[in-house]
Amino acid sequence: KQEVTQIPAALSVPEGENLVLNCSFTDSAIYNLQWFRQDPGKGLTSLLLIQSSQREQTSGRLNASLDKSSGRSTLYIAASQPGDSATYLCAVMGSGGSYIPTFGRGTSLIVHP
Amino acid sequence: SAVISQKPSRDICQRGTSLTIQCQVDSQVTMMFWYRQQPGQSLTLIATANQGSEATYESGFVIDKFPISRPNLTFSTLTVSNMSPEDSSIYLCSVGGTGGLSNYGYTFGSGTRLTVV
């Protein structure tokens, strides 16, 4: 059974810092990995989707990498801003016939001015 | 990717009552998913809803408590029945992207924040 772990669970940084959020998964046979942002009490907003054949995806100040063989993904946030404060979740979809993603518990990020 | 309209965005309900949550998608999708997110936790899948058939429930969730309707390819409802304070959670609907679930990732509704008093 796929298990997804996100480290750290919480992070508080001053504005302007570059950040790395980590996601690890136990079964490397995956279709893709998706990073989401969730604001308190709200739904999930998709940030980046990495297919199993890709090594990274970029959108603005965000860069996500994928190393399938080691079961790891990182989300890099450049020049963090207070508006980046949210919970970041990664989700992995396996290739074992299951179309149901497995979610990590998230990293709660606070960027203070 | 698909756009999902979910409502209500939040509600405060009395124990013993029921609440129906609606999700409308701007394109036709085969499968819709319903999740629960308890305070401080990650997402737990409640059920998968296919149009024209009974929903498939995950372990620990039953139809009597969480009846689901899927009348067409763009709409679904989840009812939380006979509520207790333990049902206080965020409820989310989700769809896979068009063109194949594995290729386009997942899109989520804006969530329903339910508080049972």
XYZ file of C-alpha atoms in Angstrom:
230
model
C 0.000 0.000 0.000
C 1.340 3.395 -1.017
C 2.327 5.713 1.835
C 3.150 9.383 1.376
C 5.126 11.374 3.935
C 5.683 15.105 3.946
C 8.465 16.818 5.857
C 8.458 19.189 7.613
C 4.931 19.149 9.034
C 5.155 22.879 9.719
C 7.441 25.684 8.691
C 7.639 29.349 9.661
C 10.000 31.625 7.751
C 10.572 35.325 7.143
C 9.558 36.805 3.845
C 12.078 36.443 1.028
C 13.501 33.054 1.947
C 13.803 30.223 -0.555
C 12.020 27.100 0.688
C 12.124 23.379 0.051
C 9.195 21.158 0.946
C 9.701 17.414 0.815
C 7.433 14.549 -0.176
C 8.421 10.882 -0.098
C 6.473 7.810 -1.226
C 7.038 4.119 -0.661
C 5.999 2.635 -4.008
C 7.924 4.072 -6.946
C 5.497 2.651 -9.534
C 3.480 5.837 -10.018
C 1.637 7.562 -12.857
C 2.216 11.060 -11.595
C 2.658 13.295 -8.586
C 0.686 16.447 -7.946
C 1.345 19.341 -5.567
C -1.588 21.287 -4.128
C -2.077 24.352 -2.017
C -4.874 24.559 0.564
C -5.903 27.719 2.355
C -7.606 27.302 5.769
C -11.096 25.859 5.446
C -10.910 25.794 1.661
C -10.493 23.344 -1.175
C -7.299 22.293 -2.923
C -5.691 24.309 -5.693
C -3.429 22.429 -8.053
C 0.058 23.909 -8.310
C 2.098 21.475 -10.363
C 1.624 18.059 -11.918
C 4.644 15.900 -12.741
C 4.219 12.854 -14.941
C 6.237 9.763 -14.105
C 8.420 10.323 -17.173
C 9.305 13.874 -16.145
C 11.893 15.091 -13.693
C 10.583 18.562 -12.942
C 7.924 21.161 -13.612
C 8.044 24.906 -13.114
C 5.394 27.560 -12.654
C 6.472 31.060 -11.716
C 8.321 30.924 -8.395
C 7.506 27.245 -7.938
C 9.599 24.320 -9.085
C 8.772 20.702 -8.381
C 11.170 17.837 -8.966
C 10.568 14.113 -9.054
C 13.004 11.269 -8.430
C 10.946 8.149 -8.890
C 13.720 5.694 -8.133
C 14.287 7.146 -4.691
C 10.592 7.853 -4.080
C 11.007 11.575 -3.558
C 9.675 14.901 -4.737
C 10.546 18.401 -3.655
C 8.640 21.644 -4.046
C 10.912 24.642 -4.219
C 9.430 28.076 -3.504
C 11.634 30.990 -4.447
C 11.530 34.358 -2.698
C 8.657 33.445 -0.390
C 5.883 35.964 0.280
C 3.238 36.224 3.038
C 0.656 35.259 0.412
C 2.363 31.873 0.142
C 1.152 31.009 3.646
C -0.980 27.868 3.309
C -0.807 24.110 3.635
C 0.969 22.315 0.802
C -0.091 18.768 -0.023
C 1.443 16.242 -2.356
C -0.554 13.431 -3.904
C 0.694 10.373 -5.730
C -1.271 8.312 -8.209
C -0.074 4.748 -8.525
C 0.210 2.719 -11.692
C -1.046 -0.477 -10.107
C -4.474 -0.023 -11.640
C -5.650 2.377 -8.960
C -6.864 5.785 -10.069
C -7.206 6.979 -6.480
C -4.431 9.335 -5.349
C -2.678 8.916 -2.022
C -2.198 12.159 -0.111
C 0.434 13.227 2.349
C -0.601 15.071 5.505
C 0.809 18.323 4.230
C 3.292 20.988 5.235
C 1.789 24.013 6.958
C 3.728 27.089 5.844
C 3.699 30.522 7.434
C 5.646 33.328 5.787
C 5.802 36.351 8.042
C 6.600 39.879 6.863
C -8.694 21.363 -16.543
C -12.249 21.167 -15.254
C -13.797 23.841 -13.043
C -15.950 22.700 -10.124
C -18.563 24.768 -8.329
C -19.239 23.415 -4.844
C -21.843 24.638 -2.407
C -22.502 25.480 0.301
C -19.080 26.786 1.229
C -19.827 26.390 4.906
C -22.674 25.537 7.243
C -23.399 25.115 10.920
C -25.928 22.355 11.557
C -27.757 20.879 14.501
C -26.981 17.295 15.448
C -29.443 14.788 14.050
C -30.103 16.784 10.880
C -28.803 16.208 7.345
C -26.889 18.399 4.907
C -26.635 17.966 1.144
C -23.534 19.232 -0.626
C -23.603 19.878 -4.360
C -20.862 19.863 -6.974
C -21.323 21.089 -10.525
C -18.580 20.526 -13.104
C -18.210 22.596 -16.249
C -17.481 19.535 -18.410
C -18.588 15.931 -18.560
C -16.562 13.582 -16.389
C -16.921 9.878 -15.822
C -15.927 9.695 -12.187
C -16.380 12.109 -9.328
C -14.832 11.643 -5.935
C -15.926 12.740 -2.477
C -13.427 13.325 0.324
C -13.558 14.211 3.990
C -10.841 16.179 5.730
C -11.091 16.142 9.485
C -9.409 18.944 11.455
C -5.637 18.741 11.165
C -5.773 15.665 8.961
C -5.191 14.863 5.331
C -7.886 13.851 2.881
C -9.811 10.600 3.239
C -11.756 9.254 0.284
C -15.415 8.624 1.092
C -16.632 7.249 -2.218
C -16.338 7.259 -5.990
C -19.456 8.285 -7.900
C -20.057 7.047 -11.441
C -22.985 8.239 -13.491
C -25.720 5.640 -13.793
C -24.474 3.299 -11.107
C -24.226 3.025 -7.346
C -21.360 4.848 -5.710
C -18.434 2.787 -4.483
C -17.712 3.440 -0.811
C -14.393 3.110 0.941
C -13.939 1.110 4.099
C -15.546 2.846 7.041
C -18.129 4.743 5.001
C -21.665 3.517 4.307
C -24.440 4.608 1.995
C -26.952 5.153 4.778
C -24.705 7.766 6.360
C -23.337 9.326 3.165
C -25.837 8.830 0.316
C -24.539 10.060 -3.023
C -26.400 10.946 -6.187
C -24.898 11.199 -9.670
C -27.778 11.998 -12.025
C -25.603 13.061 -14.980
C -21.996 13.526 -16.070
C -21.648 17.051 -14.655
C -23.343 16.925 -11.247
C -23.201 15.052 -7.963
C -24.447 15.459 -4.413
C -23.233 14.077 -1.102
C -25.570 14.022 1.883
C -24.251 13.803 5.416
C -27.103 12.185 7.339
C -28.066 12.174 11.010
C -25.104 14.372 11.832
C -23.089 14.314 15.024
C -20.235 16.612 16.118
C -17.787 13.968 14.826
C -18.968 14.791 11.292
C -17.515 18.287 11.586
C -15.031 18.379 8.714
C -14.287 19.861 5.342
C -15.976 17.911 2.554
C -14.501 18.085 -0.926
C -15.494 16.844 -4.338
C -12.942 16.124 -7.007
C -12.651 15.033 -10.609
C -9.821 13.692 -12.679
C -8.792 15.696 -15.697
C -10.316 15.080 -19.087
C -8.412 12.976 -21.525
C -7.474 10.368 -18.954
C -7.115 10.559 -15.226
C -3.445 9.792 -15.261
C -2.528 12.584 -17.607
C -4.155 15.652 -16.183
C -4.208 15.222 -12.440
C -7.089 16.118 -10.178
C -9.216 19.205 -9.699
C -11.038 19.976 -6.468
C -14.061 21.990 -5.502
C -13.715 24.854 -3.067
C -14.803 22.708 -0.128
C -17.696 22.718 2.334
C -16.753 23.498 5.907
C -19.295 21.727 8.105
C -19.674 22.343 11.820
C -22.147 20.220 13.782
C -23.319 21.581 17.117
